[in-house]
C-alpha atoms as a PDB file:
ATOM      1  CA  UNK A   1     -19.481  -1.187 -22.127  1.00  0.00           C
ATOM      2  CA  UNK A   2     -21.793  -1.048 -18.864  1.00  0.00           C
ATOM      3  CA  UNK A   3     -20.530  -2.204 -15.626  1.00  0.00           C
ATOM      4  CA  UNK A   4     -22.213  -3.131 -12.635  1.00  0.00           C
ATOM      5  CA  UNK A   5     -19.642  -1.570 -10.763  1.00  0.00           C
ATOM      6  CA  UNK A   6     -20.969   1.831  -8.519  1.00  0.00           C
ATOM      7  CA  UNK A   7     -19.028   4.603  -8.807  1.00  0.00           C
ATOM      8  CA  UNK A   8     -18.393   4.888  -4.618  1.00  0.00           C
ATOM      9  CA  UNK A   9     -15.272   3.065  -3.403  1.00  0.00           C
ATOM     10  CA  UNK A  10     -15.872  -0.609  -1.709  1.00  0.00           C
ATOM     11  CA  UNK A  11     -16.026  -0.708   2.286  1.00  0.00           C
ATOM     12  CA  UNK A  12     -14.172  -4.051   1.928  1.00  0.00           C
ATOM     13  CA  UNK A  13     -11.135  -4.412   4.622  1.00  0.00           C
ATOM     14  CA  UNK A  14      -8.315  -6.345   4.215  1.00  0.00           C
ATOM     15  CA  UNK A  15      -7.499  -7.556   7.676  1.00  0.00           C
ATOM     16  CA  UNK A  16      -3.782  -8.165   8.564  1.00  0.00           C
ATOM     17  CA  UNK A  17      -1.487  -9.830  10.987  1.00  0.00           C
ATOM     18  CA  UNK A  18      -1.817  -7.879  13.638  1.00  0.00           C
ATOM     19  CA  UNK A  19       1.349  -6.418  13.374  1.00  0.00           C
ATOM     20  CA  UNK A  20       1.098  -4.661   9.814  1.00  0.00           C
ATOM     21  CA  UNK A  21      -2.108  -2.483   9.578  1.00  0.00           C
ATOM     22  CA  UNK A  22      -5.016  -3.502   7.875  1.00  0.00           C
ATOM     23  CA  UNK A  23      -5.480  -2.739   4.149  1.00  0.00           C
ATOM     24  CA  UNK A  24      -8.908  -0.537   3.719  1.00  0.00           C
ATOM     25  CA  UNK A  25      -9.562  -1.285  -0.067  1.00  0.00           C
ATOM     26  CA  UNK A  26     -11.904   1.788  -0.812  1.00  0.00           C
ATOM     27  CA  UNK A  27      -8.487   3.837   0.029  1.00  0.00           C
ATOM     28  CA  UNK A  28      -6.408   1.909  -2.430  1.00  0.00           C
ATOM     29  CA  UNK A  29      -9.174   2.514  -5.272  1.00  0.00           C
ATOM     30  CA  UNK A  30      -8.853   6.111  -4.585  1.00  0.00           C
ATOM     31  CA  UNK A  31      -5.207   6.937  -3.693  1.00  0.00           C
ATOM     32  CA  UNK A  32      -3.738   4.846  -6.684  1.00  0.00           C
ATOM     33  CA  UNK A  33      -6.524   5.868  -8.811  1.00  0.00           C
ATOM     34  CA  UNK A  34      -8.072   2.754  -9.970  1.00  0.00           C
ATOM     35  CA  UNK A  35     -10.318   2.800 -12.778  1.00  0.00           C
ATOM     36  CA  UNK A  36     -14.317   1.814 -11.939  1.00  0.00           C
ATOM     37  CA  UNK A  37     -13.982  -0.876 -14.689  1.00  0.00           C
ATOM     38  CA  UNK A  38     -11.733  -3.387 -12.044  1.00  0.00           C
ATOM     39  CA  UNK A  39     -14.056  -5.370 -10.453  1.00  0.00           C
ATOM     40  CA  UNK A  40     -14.351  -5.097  -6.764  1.00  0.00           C
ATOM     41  CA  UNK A  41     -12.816  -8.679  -6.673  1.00  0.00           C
ATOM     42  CA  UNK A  42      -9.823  -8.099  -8.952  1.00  0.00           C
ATOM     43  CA  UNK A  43      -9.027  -5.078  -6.323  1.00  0.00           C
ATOM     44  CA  UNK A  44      -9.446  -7.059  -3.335  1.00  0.00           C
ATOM     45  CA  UNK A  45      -7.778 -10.300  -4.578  1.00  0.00           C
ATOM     46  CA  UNK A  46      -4.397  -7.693  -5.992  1.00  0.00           C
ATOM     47  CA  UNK A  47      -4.380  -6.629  -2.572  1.00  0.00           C
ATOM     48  CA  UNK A  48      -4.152  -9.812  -0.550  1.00  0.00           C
ATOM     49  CA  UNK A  49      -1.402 -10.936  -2.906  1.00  0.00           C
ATOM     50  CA  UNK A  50       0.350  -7.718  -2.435  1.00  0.00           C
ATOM     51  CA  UNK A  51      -0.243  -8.120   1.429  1.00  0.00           C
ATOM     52  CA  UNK A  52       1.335 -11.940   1.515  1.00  0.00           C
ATOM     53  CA  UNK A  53       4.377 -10.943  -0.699  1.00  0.00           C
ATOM     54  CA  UNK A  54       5.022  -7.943   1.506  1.00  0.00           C
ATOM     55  CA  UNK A  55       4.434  -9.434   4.770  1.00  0.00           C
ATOM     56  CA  UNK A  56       6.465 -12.060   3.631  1.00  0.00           C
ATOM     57  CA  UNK A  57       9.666 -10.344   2.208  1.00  0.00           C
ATOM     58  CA  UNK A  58       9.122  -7.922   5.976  1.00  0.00           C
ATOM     59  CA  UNK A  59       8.800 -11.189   7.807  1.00  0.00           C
ATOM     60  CA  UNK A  60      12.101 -11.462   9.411  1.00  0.00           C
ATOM     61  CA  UNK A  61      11.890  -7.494  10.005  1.00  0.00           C
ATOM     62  CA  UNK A  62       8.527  -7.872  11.835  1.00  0.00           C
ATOM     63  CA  UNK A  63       9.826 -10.790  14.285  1.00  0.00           C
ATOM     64  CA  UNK A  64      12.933  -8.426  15.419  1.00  0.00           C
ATOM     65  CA  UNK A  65      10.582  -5.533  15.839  1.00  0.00           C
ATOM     66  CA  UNK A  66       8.410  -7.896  17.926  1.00  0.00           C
ATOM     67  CA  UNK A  67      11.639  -9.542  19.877  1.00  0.00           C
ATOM     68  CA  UNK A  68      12.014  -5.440  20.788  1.00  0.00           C
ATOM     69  CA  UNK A  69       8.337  -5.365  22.181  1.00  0.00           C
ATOM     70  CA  UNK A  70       6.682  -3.481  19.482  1.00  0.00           C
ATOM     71  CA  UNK A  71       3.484  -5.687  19.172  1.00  0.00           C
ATOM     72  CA  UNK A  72       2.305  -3.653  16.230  1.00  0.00           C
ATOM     73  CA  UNK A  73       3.306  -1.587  13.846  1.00  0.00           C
ATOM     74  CA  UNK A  74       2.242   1.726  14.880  1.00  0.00           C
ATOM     75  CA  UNK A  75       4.146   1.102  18.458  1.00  0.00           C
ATOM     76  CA  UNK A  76       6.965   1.900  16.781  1.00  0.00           C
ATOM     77  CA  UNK A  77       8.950   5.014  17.310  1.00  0.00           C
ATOM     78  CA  UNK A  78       8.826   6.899  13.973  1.00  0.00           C
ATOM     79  CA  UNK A  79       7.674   9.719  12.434  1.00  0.00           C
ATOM     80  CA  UNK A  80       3.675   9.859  12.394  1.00  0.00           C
ATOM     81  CA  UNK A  81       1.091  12.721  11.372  1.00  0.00           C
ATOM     82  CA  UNK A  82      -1.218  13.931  13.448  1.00  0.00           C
ATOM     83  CA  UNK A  83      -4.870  14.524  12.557  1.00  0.00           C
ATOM     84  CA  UNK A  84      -6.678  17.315  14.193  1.00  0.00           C
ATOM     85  CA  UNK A  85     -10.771  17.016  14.617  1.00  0.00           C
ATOM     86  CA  UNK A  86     -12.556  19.524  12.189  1.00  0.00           C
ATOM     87  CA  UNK A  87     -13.928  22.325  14.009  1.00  0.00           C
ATOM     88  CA  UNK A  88     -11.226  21.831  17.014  1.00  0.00           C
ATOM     89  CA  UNK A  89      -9.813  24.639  19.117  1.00  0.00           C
ATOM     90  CA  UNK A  90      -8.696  22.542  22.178  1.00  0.00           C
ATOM     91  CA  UNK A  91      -5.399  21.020  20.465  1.00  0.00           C
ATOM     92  CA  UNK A  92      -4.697  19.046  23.258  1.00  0.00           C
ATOM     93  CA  UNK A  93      -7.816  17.075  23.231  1.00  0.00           C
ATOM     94  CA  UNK A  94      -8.525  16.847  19.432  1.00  0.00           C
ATOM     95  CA  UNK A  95      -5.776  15.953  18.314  1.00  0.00           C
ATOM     96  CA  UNK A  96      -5.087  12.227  17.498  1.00  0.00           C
ATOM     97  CA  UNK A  97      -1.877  10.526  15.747  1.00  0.00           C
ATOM     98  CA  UNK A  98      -2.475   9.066  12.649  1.00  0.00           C
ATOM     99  CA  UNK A  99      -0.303   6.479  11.034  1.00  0.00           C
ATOM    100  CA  UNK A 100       3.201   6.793  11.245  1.00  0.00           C
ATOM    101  CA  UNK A 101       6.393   6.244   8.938  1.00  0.00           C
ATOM    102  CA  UNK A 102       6.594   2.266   8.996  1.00  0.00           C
ATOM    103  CA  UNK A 103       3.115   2.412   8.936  1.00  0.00           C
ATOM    104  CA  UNK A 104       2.744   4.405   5.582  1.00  0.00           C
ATOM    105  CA  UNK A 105       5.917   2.952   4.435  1.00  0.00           C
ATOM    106  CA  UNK A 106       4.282  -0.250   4.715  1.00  0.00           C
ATOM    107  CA  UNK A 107       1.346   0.593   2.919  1.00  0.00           C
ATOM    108  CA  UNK A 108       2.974   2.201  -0.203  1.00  0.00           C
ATOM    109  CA  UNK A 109       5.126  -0.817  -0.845  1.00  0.00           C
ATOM    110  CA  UNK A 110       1.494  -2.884  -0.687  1.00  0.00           C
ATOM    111  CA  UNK A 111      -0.443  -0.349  -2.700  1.00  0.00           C
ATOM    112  CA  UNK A 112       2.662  -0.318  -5.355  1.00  0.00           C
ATOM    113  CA  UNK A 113       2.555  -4.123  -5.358  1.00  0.00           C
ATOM    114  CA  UNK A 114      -1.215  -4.601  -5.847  1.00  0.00           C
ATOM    115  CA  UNK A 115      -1.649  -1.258  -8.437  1.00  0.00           C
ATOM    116  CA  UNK A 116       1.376  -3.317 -10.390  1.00  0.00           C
ATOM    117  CA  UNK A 117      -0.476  -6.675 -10.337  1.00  0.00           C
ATOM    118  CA  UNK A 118      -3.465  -4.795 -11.770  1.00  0.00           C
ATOM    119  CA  UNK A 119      -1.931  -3.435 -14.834  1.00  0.00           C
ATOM    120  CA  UNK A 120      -2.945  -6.419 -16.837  1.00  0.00           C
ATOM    121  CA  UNK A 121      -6.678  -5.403 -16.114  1.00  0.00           C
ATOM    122  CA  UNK A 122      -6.044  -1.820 -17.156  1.00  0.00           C
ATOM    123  CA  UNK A 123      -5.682  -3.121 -20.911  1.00  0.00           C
ATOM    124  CA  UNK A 124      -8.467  -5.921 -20.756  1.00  0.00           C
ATOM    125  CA  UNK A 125     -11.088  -3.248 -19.785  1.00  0.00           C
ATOM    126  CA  UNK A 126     -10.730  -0.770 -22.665  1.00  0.00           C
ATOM    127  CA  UNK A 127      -8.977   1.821 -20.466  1.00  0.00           C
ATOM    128  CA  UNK A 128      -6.064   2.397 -22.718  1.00  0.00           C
ATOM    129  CA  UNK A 129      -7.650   5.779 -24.343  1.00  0.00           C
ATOM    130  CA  UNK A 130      -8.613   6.778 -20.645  1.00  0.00           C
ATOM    131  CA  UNK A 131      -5.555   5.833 -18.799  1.00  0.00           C
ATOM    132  CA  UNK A 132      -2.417   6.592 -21.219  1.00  0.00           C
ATOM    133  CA  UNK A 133       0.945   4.763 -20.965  1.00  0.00           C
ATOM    134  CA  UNK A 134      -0.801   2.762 -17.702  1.00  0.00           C
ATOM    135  CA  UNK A 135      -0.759  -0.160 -19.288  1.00  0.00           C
ATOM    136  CA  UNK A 136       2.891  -0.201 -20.784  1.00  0.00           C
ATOM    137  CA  UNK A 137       5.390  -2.334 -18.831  1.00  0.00           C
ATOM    138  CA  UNK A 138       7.423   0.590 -18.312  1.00  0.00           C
ATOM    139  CA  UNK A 139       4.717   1.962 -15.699  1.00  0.00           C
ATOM    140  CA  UNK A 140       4.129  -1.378 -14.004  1.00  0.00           C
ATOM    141  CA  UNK A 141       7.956  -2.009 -13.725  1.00  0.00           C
ATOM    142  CA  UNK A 142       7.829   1.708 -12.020  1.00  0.00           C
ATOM    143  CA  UNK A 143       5.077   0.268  -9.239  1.00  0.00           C
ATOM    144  CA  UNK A 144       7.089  -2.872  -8.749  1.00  0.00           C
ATOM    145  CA  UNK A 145      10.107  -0.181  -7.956  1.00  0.00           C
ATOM    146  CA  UNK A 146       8.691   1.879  -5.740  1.00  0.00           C
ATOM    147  CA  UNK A 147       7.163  -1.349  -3.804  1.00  0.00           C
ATOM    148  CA  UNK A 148      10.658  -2.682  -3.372  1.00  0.00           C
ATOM    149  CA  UNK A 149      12.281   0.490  -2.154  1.00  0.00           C
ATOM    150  CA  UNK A 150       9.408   0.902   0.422  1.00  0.00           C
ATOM    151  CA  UNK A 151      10.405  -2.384   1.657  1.00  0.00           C
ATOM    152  CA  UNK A 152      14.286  -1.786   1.674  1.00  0.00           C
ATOM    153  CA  UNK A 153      14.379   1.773   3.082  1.00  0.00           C
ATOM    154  CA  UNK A 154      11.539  -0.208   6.250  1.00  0.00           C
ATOM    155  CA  UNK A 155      14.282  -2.996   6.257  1.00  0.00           C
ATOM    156  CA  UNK A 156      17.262  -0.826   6.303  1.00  0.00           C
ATOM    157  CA  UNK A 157      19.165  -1.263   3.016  1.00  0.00           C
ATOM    158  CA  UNK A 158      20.206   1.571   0.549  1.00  0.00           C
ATOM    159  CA  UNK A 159      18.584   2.403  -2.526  1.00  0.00           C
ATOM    160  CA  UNK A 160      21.451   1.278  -4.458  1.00  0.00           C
ATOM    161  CA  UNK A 161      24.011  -1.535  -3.695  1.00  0.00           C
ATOM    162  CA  UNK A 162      26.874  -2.858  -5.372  1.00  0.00           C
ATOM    163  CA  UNK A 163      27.860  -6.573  -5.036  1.00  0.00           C
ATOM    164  CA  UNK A 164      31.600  -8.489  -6.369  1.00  0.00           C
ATOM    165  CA  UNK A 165      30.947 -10.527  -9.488  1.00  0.00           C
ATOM    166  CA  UNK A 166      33.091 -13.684  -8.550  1.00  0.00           C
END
């Protein structure tokens, strides 16, 4: 079957809030492996649904975080990774900090969401003989997982809770 779709990852941005960091969809494609048959669209719609759900399930999170006088995200005091220039011997100018815990916390529950909401598309495209088992509902029920314990270790709950039957 011949698709339209290049081979290079889109450019396309998905712009946030302002307090949760934009969503570069070129990224997504690569880190979660998405095949070249999903349309550019399919990506970029998965991803703004994954975005609202997120941003809405963090929403209470976000406005304490703000009523502390972190404006965004990355203000927060966490764990980050730095990123040092290519070539660089003077550490103390080439080095610049890259996103940090909440941060990638953030995305992984988004990019879990929206690789999840994609699994239909992974059987409608003939990818079954390429992509093994990533259609079965076992796998998308695994993406759905790891979303929601993204969101409860950023929110501050434990993996695993136990609540009285009554």
């Amino acid at each position: 079957m011949y698709s339209s779709k290049s081979t290079d990852y889109q450019s396309a941005t998905i712009t946030n809030n302002g307090f949760w960091p934009d969503i570069a969809a070129g990224e997504f494609e690569e880190v979660r492996a998405i095949p070249t048959r999903i349309s550019h669209e399919s990506v970029r719609d998965a991803l703004l649904a994954a975005v609202s759900t997120v941003n809405l399930r963090l929403g209470k999170l976000q406005q304490g975080w703000q009523a502390l006088g972190y404006s965004r995200a990355s203000d927060i005091p966490a764990p980050h990774a730095v990123m040092m220039a290519q070539g660089a011997i003077d550490t103390e100018l080439q080095v610049t900090k890259a996103r940090n815990a909440v941060e990638a916390l953030y995305i992984k529950a988004v990019y879990a969401q929206a690789k999840a909401d994609l699994m239909p598309e992974f059987s409608t495209t003939g990818m079954k003989d390429v992509w093994p088992g990533e259609n079965a509902p076992d796998a998308r029920r695994g993406l759905l997982t790891e979303s929601a314990m993204a969101i409860r270790t950023l929110i501050g709950v434990p993996r695993a809770s136990v609540g009285l039957i009554g």
